Amino acid sequence: MPQRHSKNNNDLAFFTYDEKRKLGYGTQKERLGKDSIKPFDACCLCLKPFIDPMSCQKGHVFCKECILECLLAQKKDIQRKLAAHAAQQKQEKEEEEERLILEKARELDAFDQQNHGALPQYNDKNHSRDKNGFHGANSVKVTSFEEEALRTMKAFWLPSATPEAPVKVDTPSTSTVCPEGKEKLKLKTLFPIYFTEDESEQKKSNLDKTYICPSCKVTLTNTLSLVAVSSCGHVFCKKCADRFMAVDKVCLVCDKPCRERNLVTLEKGGTGFAGHGDHLEATDFKHLGSGSGLGLVRPAAKT
């Protein structure tokens, strides 16, 4: 007969279902709610309601001030990397010239010693013999070999012979990139977008701005796919864009001609932990740690 509250407190040799559920054992699935998804009217950089919105050709929306500051910071970083790369190339060139000069001087010295190896070398007026004595052909070879061995020896225990790991600066890219899509982005490819505000009496009392499609008057939300016209900047729902503008080749608000390539689909909201588009479910697999009782998290295997 099991004891009272045995599922919560027992001495079994295995975990019960209730204990596994409390420890988070198994595959945990959770659908991301509204708080986990970036609103469509928020900047991709500051995550606040956008001011003077601008979009790239991939449909990422930014505040004008935010994207200009981002591009300016990228240009400054590129200039810094270019300066570091130029300094490295200059240093490598100087080291190569110095190496060639030393190599040439070593060859001349070896040639001179081989031709005058039979004569003793003196350092002062008293004709005191040099510490290496007579420099014959064999002694020259041995001395140069030892010097080369000491110079190239990689002995990490000797401070004078500790090898160094040179830091190589690769050639930096001179193109600015989109902070959201990581594709090349130039300032001239950005275009301003204009949302149509809902000015009905029911929405006047709300402090939050509500935007509608200027064609069908449907309230724009994250559930709708939005399309912006790059030639004029007006934003419509995808149904109206496909039904009217893709056929008539003209904007429904300003009657400005537009082509199919001018229709840019705006990316749906997403943050660092919530994916874009329809990937709105977070899945983790938790298994029990050996002996610790703690749940270790690893990505769930796709089936």
PDB file of C-alpha atoms in Angstrom:
ATOM      1  CA  MET A   1       0.000   0.000   0.000  1.00  0.00           C
ATOM      2  CA  PRO A   2       1.718   3.255  -1.090  1.00  0.00           C
ATOM      3  CA  GLN A   3       2.178   5.921   1.494  1.00  0.00           C
ATOM      4  CA  ARG A   4       0.371   9.234   1.394  1.00  0.00           C
ATOM      5  CA  HIS A   5       1.993  11.813  -0.919  1.00  0.00           C
ATOM      6  CA  SER A   6       4.307   9.113  -2.209  1.00  0.00           C
ATOM      7  CA  LYS A   7       4.547  10.701  -5.624  1.00  0.00           C
ATOM      8  CA  ASN A   8       6.102  13.807  -4.085  1.00  0.00           C
ATOM      9  CA  ASN A   9       8.358  12.158  -1.514  1.00  0.00           C
ATOM     10  CA  ASN A  10       9.570   8.607  -1.997  1.00  0.00           C
ATOM     11  CA  ASP A  11      12.695   6.498  -1.836  1.00  0.00           C
ATOM     12  CA  LEU A  12      12.318   4.687  -5.148  1.00  0.00           C
ATOM     13  CA  ALA A  13      15.387   3.833  -7.211  1.00  0.00           C
ATOM     14  CA  PHE A  14      13.958   5.627 -10.255  1.00  0.00           C
ATOM     15  CA  PHE A  15      12.298   8.959 -10.989  1.00  0.00           C
ATOM     16  CA  THR A  16       8.548   9.038 -11.118  1.00  0.00           C
ATOM     17  CA  TYR A  17       6.603  10.894 -13.776  1.00  0.00           C
ATOM     18  CA  ASP A  18       5.868  13.757 -11.393  1.00  0.00           C
ATOM     19  CA  GLU A  19       9.562  14.126 -10.498  1.00  0.00           C
ATOM     20  CA  LYS A  20      10.576  14.102 -14.165  1.00  0.00           C
ATOM     21  CA  ARG A  21       7.965  16.730 -14.969  1.00  0.00           C
ATOM     22  CA  LYS A  22       9.186  18.983 -12.153  1.00  0.00           C
ATOM     23  CA  LEU A  23      12.810  18.577 -13.238  1.00  0.00           C
ATOM     24  CA  GLY A  24      11.926  19.462 -16.817  1.00  0.00           C
ATOM     25  CA  TYR A  25      12.881  16.049 -18.205  1.00  0.00           C
ATOM     26  CA  GLY A  26      12.159  15.382 -21.885  1.00  0.00           C
ATOM     27  CA  THR A  27      11.307  17.615 -24.813  1.00  0.00           C
ATOM     28  CA  GLN A  28       9.880  20.951 -23.781  1.00  0.00           C
ATOM     29  CA  LYS A  29       7.905  22.874 -26.391  1.00  0.00           C
ATOM     30  CA  GLU A  30       6.626  26.369 -25.971  1.00  0.00           C
ATOM     31  CA  ARG A  31       4.969  28.632 -28.480  1.00  0.00           C
ATOM     32  CA  LEU A  32       6.440  32.111 -28.363  1.00  0.00           C
ATOM     33  CA  GLY A  33       3.923  34.742 -27.413  1.00  0.00           C
ATOM     34  CA  LYS A  34       3.501  38.354 -28.349  1.00  0.00           C
ATOM     35  CA  ASP A  35       6.106  39.555 -25.859  1.00  0.00           C
ATOM     36  CA  SER A  36       8.778  37.405 -27.522  1.00  0.00           C
ATOM     37  CA  ILE A  37       8.265  38.796 -31.031  1.00  0.00           C
ATOM     38  CA  LYS A  38       9.307  42.208 -32.271  1.00  0.00           C
ATOM     39  CA  PRO A  39       6.353  44.294 -33.515  1.00  0.00           C
ATOM     40  CA  PHE A  40       6.341  45.162 -37.201  1.00  0.00           C
ATOM     41  CA  ASP A  41       6.443  48.881 -36.361  1.00  0.00           C
ATOM     42  CA  ALA A  42       9.634  48.624 -34.279  1.00  0.00           C
ATOM     43  CA  CYS A  43      13.209  49.340 -35.319  1.00  0.00           C
ATOM     44  CA  CYS A  44      15.476  46.310 -35.758  1.00  0.00           C
ATOM     45  CA  LEU A  45      18.298  48.087 -33.908  1.00  0.00           C
ATOM     46  CA  CYS A  46      16.745  49.920 -30.967  1.00  0.00           C
ATOM     47  CA  LEU A  47      13.597  47.699 -30.777  1.00  0.00           C
ATOM     48  CA  LYS A  48      11.493  50.812 -30.149  1.00  0.00           C
ATOM     49  CA  PRO A  49       8.676  52.251 -32.291  1.00  0.00           C
ATOM     50  CA  PHE A  50      10.456  53.584 -35.342  1.00  0.00           C
ATOM     51  CA  ILE A  51      10.939  57.267 -36.105  1.00  0.00           C
ATOM     52  CA  ASP A  52      11.361  58.204 -39.767  1.00  0.00           C
ATOM     53  CA  PRO A  53      11.485  54.523 -40.820  1.00  0.00           C
ATOM     54  CA  MET A  54      13.769  53.376 -43.615  1.00  0.00           C
ATOM     55  CA  SER A  55      13.987  49.961 -45.217  1.00  0.00           C
ATOM     56  CA  CYS A  56      16.670  48.067 -47.098  1.00  0.00           C
ATOM     57  CA  GLN A  57      16.050  46.024 -50.226  1.00  0.00           C
ATOM     58  CA  LYS A  58      15.606  42.896 -48.088  1.00  0.00           C
ATOM     59  CA  GLY A  59      12.753  44.412 -46.077  1.00  0.00           C
ATOM     60  CA  HIS A  60      14.477  45.168 -42.756  1.00  0.00           C
ATOM     61  CA  VAL A  61      13.087  48.330 -41.149  1.00  0.00           C
ATOM     62  CA  PHE A  62      15.224  50.750 -39.123  1.00  0.00           C
ATOM     63  CA  CYS A  63      14.944  54.211 -37.651  1.00  0.00           C
ATOM     64  CA  LYS A  64      16.739  56.720 -39.829  1.00  0.00           C
ATOM     65  CA  GLU A  65      18.990  57.860 -37.009  1.00  0.00           C
ATOM     66  CA  CYS A  66      19.802  54.298 -35.913  1.00  0.00           C
ATOM     67  CA  ILE A  67      20.803  53.015 -39.350  1.00  0.00           C
ATOM     68  CA  LEU A  68      22.867  56.136 -40.123  1.00  0.00           C
ATOM     69  CA  GLU A  69      24.764  55.775 -36.846  1.00  0.00           C
ATOM     70  CA  CYS A  70      25.300  52.070 -37.566  1.00  0.00           C
ATOM     71  CA  LEU A  71      26.681  52.706 -41.060  1.00  0.00           C
ATOM     72  CA  LEU A  72      28.904  55.519 -39.765  1.00  0.00           C
ATOM     73  CA  ALA A  73      30.293  53.263 -37.026  1.00  0.00           C
ATOM     74  CA  GLN A  74      30.979  50.551 -39.612  1.00  0.00           C
ATOM     75  CA  LYS A  75      32.849  53.011 -41.844  1.00  0.00           C
ATOM     76  CA  LYS A  76      35.004  54.151 -38.915  1.00  0.00           C
ATOM     77  CA  ASP A  77      35.763  50.517 -38.046  1.00  0.00           C
ATOM     78  CA  ILE A  78      36.683  49.809 -41.684  1.00  0.00           C
ATOM     79  CA  GLN A  79      39.067  52.783 -41.718  1.00  0.00           C
ATOM     80  CA  ARG A  80      40.689  51.563 -38.505  1.00  0.00           C
ATOM     81  CA  LYS A  81      41.152  48.065 -39.955  1.00  0.00           C
ATOM     82  CA  LEU A  82      42.560  49.467 -43.208  1.00  0.00           C
ATOM     83  CA  ALA A  83      45.075  51.565 -41.248  1.00  0.00           C
ATOM     84  CA  ALA A  84      46.120  48.508 -39.198  1.00  0.00           C
ATOM     85  CA  HIS A  85      46.478  46.431 -42.373  1.00  0.00           C
ATOM     86  CA  ALA A  86      48.585  49.141 -44.069  1.00  0.00           C
ATOM     87  CA  ALA A  87      50.841  49.389 -40.994  1.00  0.00           C
ATOM     88  CA  GLN A  88      51.282  45.621 -40.993  1.00  0.00           C
ATOM     89  CA  GLN A  89      52.200  45.578 -44.679  1.00  0.00           C
ATOM     90  CA  LYS A  90      54.711  48.392 -44.117  1.00  0.00           C
ATOM     91  CA  GLN A  91      56.280  46.534 -41.213  1.00  0.00           C
ATOM     92  CA  GLU A  92      56.488  43.307 -43.213  1.00  0.00           C
ATOM     93  CA  LYS A  93      58.145  45.176 -46.083  1.00  0.00           C
ATOM     94  CA  GLU A  94      60.708  46.746 -43.735  1.00  0.00           C
ATOM     95  CA  GLU A  95      61.437  43.372 -42.125  1.00  0.00           C
ATOM     96  CA  GLU A  96      61.894  41.772 -45.549  1.00  0.00           C
ATOM     97  CA  GLU A  97      64.319  44.522 -46.629  1.00  0.00           C
ATOM     98  CA  GLU A  98      66.259  44.183 -43.384  1.00  0.00           C
ATOM     99  CA  ARG A  99      66.405  40.417 -43.817  1.00  0.00           C
ATOM    100  CA  LEU A 100      67.758  40.774 -47.355  1.00  0.00           C
ATOM    101  CA  ILE A 101      70.400  43.283 -46.189  1.00  0.00           C
ATOM    102  CA  LEU A 102      71.517  40.970 -43.362  1.00  0.00           C
ATOM    103  CA  GLU A 103      71.600  37.976 -45.671  1.00  0.00           C
ATOM    104  CA  LYS A 104      73.706  39.867 -48.201  1.00  0.00           C
ATOM    105  CA  ALA A 105      76.072  41.089 -45.477  1.00  0.00           C
ATOM    106  CA  ARG A 106      76.404  37.524 -44.134  1.00  0.00           C
ATOM    107  CA  GLU A 107      77.268  36.218 -47.601  1.00  0.00           C
ATOM    108  CA  LEU A 108      79.894  38.934 -48.092  1.00  0.00           C
ATOM    109  CA  ASP A 109      81.382  38.234 -44.678  1.00  0.00           C
ATOM    110  CA  ALA A 110      81.545  34.493 -45.365  1.00  0.00           C
ATOM    111  CA  PHE A 111      83.149  35.114 -48.773  1.00  0.00           C
ATOM    112  CA  ASP A 112      85.719  37.472 -47.242  1.00  0.00           C
ATOM    113  CA  GLN A 113      86.601  35.014 -44.473  1.00  0.00           C
ATOM    114  CA  GLN A 114      86.980  32.138 -46.910  1.00  0.00           C
ATOM    115  CA  ASN A 115      89.388  34.163 -49.082  1.00  0.00           C
ATOM    116  CA  HIS A 116      91.425  35.426 -46.125  1.00  0.00           C
ATOM    117  CA  GLY A 117      91.076  32.397 -43.879  1.00  0.00           C
ATOM    118  CA  ALA A 118      94.835  31.708 -43.718  1.00  0.00           C
ATOM    119  CA  LEU A 119      95.606  35.086 -42.130  1.00  0.00           C
ATOM    120  CA  PRO A 120      94.940  35.760 -38.461  1.00  0.00           C
ATOM    121  CA  GLN A 121      92.490  38.487 -37.560  1.00  0.00           C
ATOM    122  CA  TYR A 122      93.445  41.108 -34.981  1.00  0.00           C
ATOM    123  CA  ASN A 123      91.278  43.559 -33.149  1.00  0.00           C
ATOM    124  CA  ASP A 124      93.772  46.036 -31.642  1.00  0.00           C
ATOM    125  CA  LYS A 125      97.234  47.496 -32.166  1.00  0.00           C
ATOM    126  CA  ASN A 126      98.837  44.913 -29.860  1.00  0.00           C
ATOM    127  CA  HIS A 127      97.918  42.211 -32.392  1.00  0.00           C
ATOM    128  CA  SER A 128      95.944  40.315 -29.760  1.00  0.00           C
ATOM    129  CA  ARG A 129      94.313  37.276 -31.278  1.00  0.00           C
ATOM    130  CA  ASP A 130      90.559  37.229 -31.595  1.00  0.00           C
ATOM    131  CA  LYS A 131      88.607  34.965 -29.235  1.00  0.00           C
ATOM    132  CA  ASN A 132      87.756  32.652 -32.135  1.00  0.00           C
ATOM    133  CA  GLY A 133      91.369  32.434 -33.277  1.00  0.00           C
ATOM    134  CA  PHE A 134      92.114  31.753 -36.920  1.00  0.00           C
ATOM    135  CA  HIS A 135      89.005  31.672 -39.099  1.00  0.00           C
ATOM    136  CA  GLY A 136      89.486  28.944 -41.623  1.00  0.00           C
ATOM    137  CA  ALA A 137      86.852  27.618 -44.026  1.00  0.00           C
ATOM    138  CA  ASN A 138      85.709  24.869 -41.665  1.00  0.00           C
ATOM    139  CA  SER A 139      85.523  27.118 -38.629  1.00  0.00           C
ATOM    140  CA  VAL A 140      83.503  29.654 -40.618  1.00  0.00           C
ATOM    141  CA  LYS A 141      80.969  27.008 -41.544  1.00  0.00           C
ATOM    142  CA  VAL A 142      80.671  25.760 -37.977  1.00  0.00           C
ATOM    143  CA  THR A 143      80.326  29.263 -36.559  1.00  0.00           C
ATOM    144  CA  SER A 144      77.692  30.326 -39.069  1.00  0.00           C
ATOM    145  CA  PHE A 145      75.776  27.077 -38.491  1.00  0.00           C
ATOM    146  CA  GLU A 146      75.758  27.576 -34.733  1.00  0.00           C
ATOM    147  CA  GLU A 147      74.634  31.167 -35.069  1.00  0.00           C
ATOM    148  CA  GLU A 148      71.855  30.132 -37.430  1.00  0.00           C
ATOM    149  CA  ALA A 149      70.800  27.336 -35.060  1.00  0.00           C
ATOM    150  CA  LEU A 150      70.702  29.714 -32.083  1.00  0.00           C
ATOM    151  CA  ARG A 151      68.808  32.290 -34.103  1.00  0.00           C
ATOM    152  CA  THR A 152      66.156  29.852 -35.330  1.00  0.00           C
ATOM    153  CA  MET A 153      65.926  27.654 -32.233  1.00  0.00           C
ATOM    154  CA  LYS A 154      62.393  27.474 -30.818  1.00  0.00           C
ATOM    155  CA  ALA A 155      63.217  26.933 -27.152  1.00  0.00           C
ATOM    156  CA  PHE A 156      60.284  28.134 -25.109  1.00  0.00           C
ATOM    157  CA  TRP A 157      62.215  27.770 -21.830  1.00  0.00           C
ATOM    158  CA  LEU A 158      64.797  30.388 -22.856  1.00  0.00           C
ATOM    159  CA  PRO A 159      63.602  33.999 -22.639  1.00  0.00           C
ATOM    160  CA  SER A 160      65.863  35.035 -25.505  1.00  0.00           C
ATOM    161  CA  ALA A 161      64.633  32.214 -27.761  1.00  0.00           C
ATOM    162  CA  THR A 162      60.924  32.317 -26.947  1.00  0.00           C
ATOM    163  CA  PRO A 163      58.963  31.983 -30.188  1.00  0.00           C
ATOM    164  CA  GLU A 164      56.476  34.696 -31.000  1.00  0.00           C
ATOM    165  CA  ALA A 165      53.102  34.261 -32.630  1.00  0.00           C
ATOM    166  CA  PRO A 166      52.655  37.192 -35.007  1.00  0.00           C
ATOM    167  CA  VAL A 167      49.144  38.574 -35.223  1.00  0.00           C
ATOM    168  CA  LYS A 168      48.102  38.714 -38.859  1.00  0.00           C
ATOM    169  CA  VAL A 169      45.548  41.297 -39.898  1.00  0.00           C
ATOM    170  CA  ASP A 170      43.580  40.054 -42.883  1.00  0.00           C
ATOM    171  CA  THR A 171      42.540  42.402 -45.642  1.00  0.00           C
ATOM    172  CA  PRO A 172      39.309  43.983 -44.344  1.00  0.00           C
ATOM    173  CA  SER A 173      36.193  44.314 -46.443  1.00  0.00           C
ATOM    174  CA  THR A 174      35.395  47.870 -47.487  1.00  0.00           C
ATOM    175  CA  SER A 175      31.636  47.274 -47.755  1.00  0.00           C
ATOM    176  CA  THR A 176      29.119  48.099 -45.044  1.00  0.00           C
ATOM    177  CA  VAL A 177      26.625  45.362 -44.203  1.00  0.00           C
ATOM    178  CA  CYS A 178      23.055  45.279 -43.005  1.00  0.00           C
ATOM    179  CA  PRO A 179      23.023  44.703 -39.225  1.00  0.00           C
ATOM    180  CA  GLU A 180      20.007  42.407 -39.542  1.00  0.00           C
ATOM    181  CA  GLY A 181      20.535  40.423 -42.748  1.00  0.00           C
ATOM    182  CA  LYS A 182      24.369  40.602 -43.000  1.00  0.00           C
ATOM    183  CA  GLU A 183      24.231  41.425 -46.727  1.00  0.00           C
ATOM    184  CA  LYS A 184      26.029  44.359 -48.310  1.00  0.00           C
ATOM    185  CA  LEU A 185      24.221  47.616 -47.647  1.00  0.00           C
ATOM    186  CA  LYS A 186      24.805  51.100 -49.008  1.00  0.00           C
ATOM    187  CA  LEU A 187      23.165  54.314 -47.938  1.00  0.00           C
ATOM    188  CA  LYS A 188      21.748  54.950 -51.405  1.00  0.00           C
ATOM    189  CA  THR A 189      19.907  51.596 -51.376  1.00  0.00           C
ATOM    190  CA  LEU A 190      17.844  52.593 -48.329  1.00  0.00           C
ATOM    191  CA  PHE A 191      14.449  54.125 -49.002  1.00  0.00           C
ATOM    192  CA  PRO A 192      11.939  55.763 -46.610  1.00  0.00           C
ATOM    193  CA  ILE A 193       8.618  54.025 -45.981  1.00  0.00           C
ATOM    194  CA  TYR A 194       5.304  55.585 -45.039  1.00  0.00           C
ATOM    195  CA  PHE A 195       2.580  53.860 -43.015  1.00  0.00           C
ATOM    196  CA  THR A 196      -1.044  55.003 -43.159  1.00  0.00           C
ATOM    197  CA  GLU A 197      -2.360  55.802 -39.678  1.00  0.00           C
ATOM    198  CA  ASP A 198      -5.881  54.880 -38.621  1.00  0.00           C
ATOM    199  CA  GLU A 199      -7.658  58.209 -37.967  1.00  0.00           C
ATOM    200  CA  SER A 200     -11.082  56.813 -37.164  1.00  0.00           C
ATOM    201  CA  GLU A 201     -12.947  57.997 -34.060  1.00  0.00           C
ATOM    202  CA  GLN A 202     -12.543  54.673 -32.290  1.00  0.00           C
ATOM    203  CA  LYS A 203      -8.764  54.866 -32.529  1.00  0.00           C
ATOM    204  CA  LYS A 204      -8.367  58.527 -31.579  1.00  0.00           C
ATOM    205  CA  SER A 205      -8.575  57.728 -27.850  1.00  0.00           C
ATOM    206  CA  ASN A 206      -5.701  55.203 -27.980  1.00  0.00           C
ATOM    207  CA  LEU A 207      -2.214  56.504 -27.340  1.00  0.00           C
ATOM    208  CA  ASP A 208      -0.576  53.777 -29.444  1.00  0.00           C
ATOM    209  CA  LYS A 209      -0.527  54.394 -33.156  1.00  0.00           C
ATOM    210  CA  THR A 210      -2.464  51.969 -35.331  1.00  0.00           C
ATOM    211  CA  TYR A 211      -1.660  51.539 -38.985  1.00  0.00           C
ATOM    212  CA  ILE A 212      -3.953  50.317 -41.741  1.00  0.00           C
ATOM    213  CA  CYS A 213      -3.606  49.270 -45.342  1.00  0.00           C
ATOM    214  CA  PRO A 214      -4.548  52.297 -47.506  1.00  0.00           C
ATOM    215  CA  SER A 215      -6.333  50.020 -49.977  1.00  0.00           C
ATOM    216  CA  CYS A 216      -8.486  47.614 -47.946  1.00  0.00           C
ATOM    217  CA  LYS A 217      -8.368  49.529 -44.619  1.00  0.00           C
ATOM    218  CA  VAL A 218      -7.341  46.408 -42.703  1.00  0.00           C
ATOM    219  CA  THR A 219      -5.413  46.973 -39.472  1.00  0.00           C
ATOM    220  CA  LEU A 220      -1.785  45.965 -39.920  1.00  0.00           C
ATOM    221  CA  THR A 221      -0.443  43.412 -37.436  1.00  0.00           C
ATOM    222  CA  ASN A 222       2.364  40.854 -37.231  1.00  0.00           C
ATOM    223  CA  THR A 223       0.048  38.219 -38.689  1.00  0.00           C
ATOM    224  CA  LEU A 224      -0.099  40.023 -42.050  1.00  0.00           C
ATOM    225  CA  SER A 225       2.615  40.071 -44.670  1.00  0.00           C
ATOM    226  CA  LEU A 226       3.450  43.659 -45.600  1.00  0.00           C
ATOM    227  CA  VAL A 227       4.814  44.991 -48.860  1.00  0.00           C
ATOM    228  CA  ALA A 228       6.537  48.359 -49.345  1.00  0.00           C
ATOM    229  CA  VAL A 229       6.955  50.132 -52.675  1.00  0.00           C
ATOM    230  CA  SER A 230      10.581  51.218 -52.987  1.00  0.00           C
ATOM    231  CA  SER A 231       9.774  53.910 -55.557  1.00  0.00           C
ATOM    232  CA  CYS A 232       7.395  55.876 -53.293  1.00  0.00           C
ATOM    233  CA  GLY A 233       7.598  54.164 -49.878  1.00  0.00           C
ATOM    234  CA  HIS A 234       3.913  53.387 -49.260  1.00  0.00           C
ATOM    235  CA  VAL A 235       3.126  50.184 -47.360  1.00  0.00           C
ATOM    236  CA  PHE A 236       0.290  47.800 -48.249  1.00  0.00           C
ATOM    237  CA  CYS A 237      -0.809  44.343 -47.217  1.00  0.00           C
ATOM    238  CA  LYS A 238       0.473  41.563 -49.460  1.00  0.00           C
ATOM    239  CA  LYS A 239      -2.997  40.665 -50.765  1.00  0.00           C
ATOM    240  CA  CYS A 240      -3.600  44.158 -52.162  1.00  0.00           C
ATOM    241  CA  ALA A 241      -0.076  44.352 -53.558  1.00  0.00           C
ATOM    242  CA  ASP A 242      -0.443  41.053 -55.415  1.00  0.00           C
ATOM    243  CA  ARG A 243      -3.993  41.752 -56.575  1.00  0.00           C
ATOM    244  CA  PHE A 244      -3.686  45.352 -57.761  1.00  0.00           C
ATOM    245  CA  MET A 245      -0.175  46.791 -57.930  1.00  0.00           C
ATOM    246  CA  ALA A 246       1.455  43.703 -59.442  1.00  0.00           C
ATOM    247  CA  VAL A 247      -1.141  43.906 -62.251  1.00  0.00           C
ATOM    248  CA  ASP A 248      -1.683  47.654 -62.711  1.00  0.00           C
ATOM    249  CA  LYS A 249       2.006  48.577 -62.189  1.00  0.00           C
ATOM    250  CA  VAL A 250       1.018  51.730 -60.282  1.00  0.00           C
ATOM    251  CA  CYS A 251       0.855  52.769 -56.615  1.00  0.00           C
ATOM    252  CA  LEU A 252      -2.692  52.920 -55.233  1.00  0.00           C
ATOM    253  CA  VAL A 253      -1.977  56.056 -53.160  1.00  0.00           C
ATOM    254  CA  CYS A 254       0.138  58.380 -55.284  1.00  0.00           C
ATOM    255  CA  ASP A 255      -0.373  56.794 -58.748  1.00  0.00           C
ATOM    256  CA  LYS A 256       3.367  56.606 -59.207  1.00  0.00           C
ATOM    257  CA  PRO A 257       4.496  53.898 -61.654  1.00  0.00           C
ATOM    258  CA  CYS A 258       6.118  50.872 -60.034  1.00  0.00           C
ATOM    259  CA  ARG A 259       7.476  47.582 -61.287  1.00  0.00           C
ATOM    260  CA  GLU A 260       7.483  44.186 -59.738  1.00  0.00           C
ATOM    261  CA  ARG A 261      11.062  44.640 -58.565  1.00  0.00           C
ATOM    262  CA  ASN A 262       9.930  47.723 -56.589  1.00  0.00           C
ATOM    263  CA  LEU A 263       7.701  45.574 -54.340  1.00  0.00           C
ATOM    264  CA  VAL A 264       9.757  44.777 -51.224  1.00  0.00           C
ATOM    265  CA  THR A 265       8.320  42.334 -48.690  1.00  0.00           C
ATOM    266  CA  LEU A 266       8.955  43.592 -45.161  1.00  0.00           C
ATOM    267  CA  GLU A 267      10.453  41.054 -42.792  1.00  0.00           C
ATOM    268  CA  LYS A 268       8.307  39.933 -39.894  1.00  0.00           C
ATOM    269  CA  GLY A 269       9.350  40.600 -36.334  1.00  0.00           C
ATOM    270  CA  GLY A 270      11.886  38.552 -34.448  1.00  0.00           C
ATOM    271  CA  THR A 271      14.449  39.005 -31.683  1.00  0.00           C
ATOM    272  CA  GLY A 272      17.661  37.252 -30.745  1.00  0.00           C
ATOM    273  CA  PHE A 273      15.844  34.194 -29.437  1.00  0.00           C
ATOM    274  CA  ALA A 274      12.727  34.248 -31.652  1.00  0.00           C
ATOM    275  CA  GLY A 275      13.076  33.365 -35.306  1.00  0.00           C
ATOM    276  CA  HIS A 276      11.592  35.271 -38.198  1.00  0.00           C
ATOM    277  CA  GLY A 277       8.549  34.262 -40.149  1.00  0.00           C
ATOM    278  CA  ASP A 278       6.673  31.114 -39.121  1.00  0.00           C
ATOM    279  CA  HIS A 279       9.325  29.664 -36.774  1.00  0.00           C
ATOM    280  CA  LEU A 280       7.553  30.718 -33.603  1.00  0.00           C
ATOM    281  CA  GLU A 281       8.054  27.603 -31.467  1.00  0.00           C
ATOM    282  CA  ALA A 282      10.937  27.099 -29.058  1.00  0.00           C
ATOM    283  CA  THR A 283      11.959  23.455 -28.484  1.00  0.00           C
ATOM    284  CA  ASP A 284      14.543  22.147 -26.011  1.00  0.00           C
ATOM    285  CA  PHE A 285      15.418  18.652 -24.845  1.00  0.00           C
ATOM    286  CA  LYS A 286      16.397  18.314 -21.177  1.00  0.00           C
ATOM    287  CA  HIS A 287      18.027  15.236 -19.706  1.00  0.00           C
ATOM    288  CA  LEU A 288      19.024  14.619 -16.106  1.00  0.00           C
ATOM    289  CA  GLY A 289      22.599  15.221 -15.067  1.00  0.00           C
ATOM    290  CA  SER A 290      24.503  12.240 -13.677  1.00  0.00           C
ATOM    291  CA  GLY A 291      24.407  12.432  -9.900  1.00  0.00           C
ATOM    292  CA  SER A 292      23.570  16.143  -9.739  1.00  0.00           C
ATOM    293  CA  GLY A 293      19.830  16.065 -10.349  1.00  0.00           C
ATOM    294  CA  LEU A 294      20.103  19.148 -12.546  1.00  0.00           C
ATOM    295  CA  GLY A 295      18.567  19.367 -15.990  1.00  0.00           C
ATOM    296  CA  LEU A 296      21.084  19.833 -18.820  1.00  0.00           C
ATOM    297  CA  VAL A 297      19.772  21.531 -21.939  1.00  0.00           C
ATOM    298  CA  ARG A 298      20.675  20.649 -25.501  1.00  0.00           C
ATOM    299  CA  PRO A 299      18.880  21.350 -28.802  1.00  0.00           C
ATOM    300  CA  ALA A 300      16.149  18.876 -29.620  1.00  0.00           C
ATOM    301  CA  ALA A 301      16.827  16.440 -32.433  1.00  0.00           C
ATOM    302  CA  LYS A 302      14.817  17.092 -35.565  1.00  0.00           C
ATOM    303  CA  THR A 303      12.509  14.281 -36.607  1.00  0.00           C
TER     304      THR A 303
END
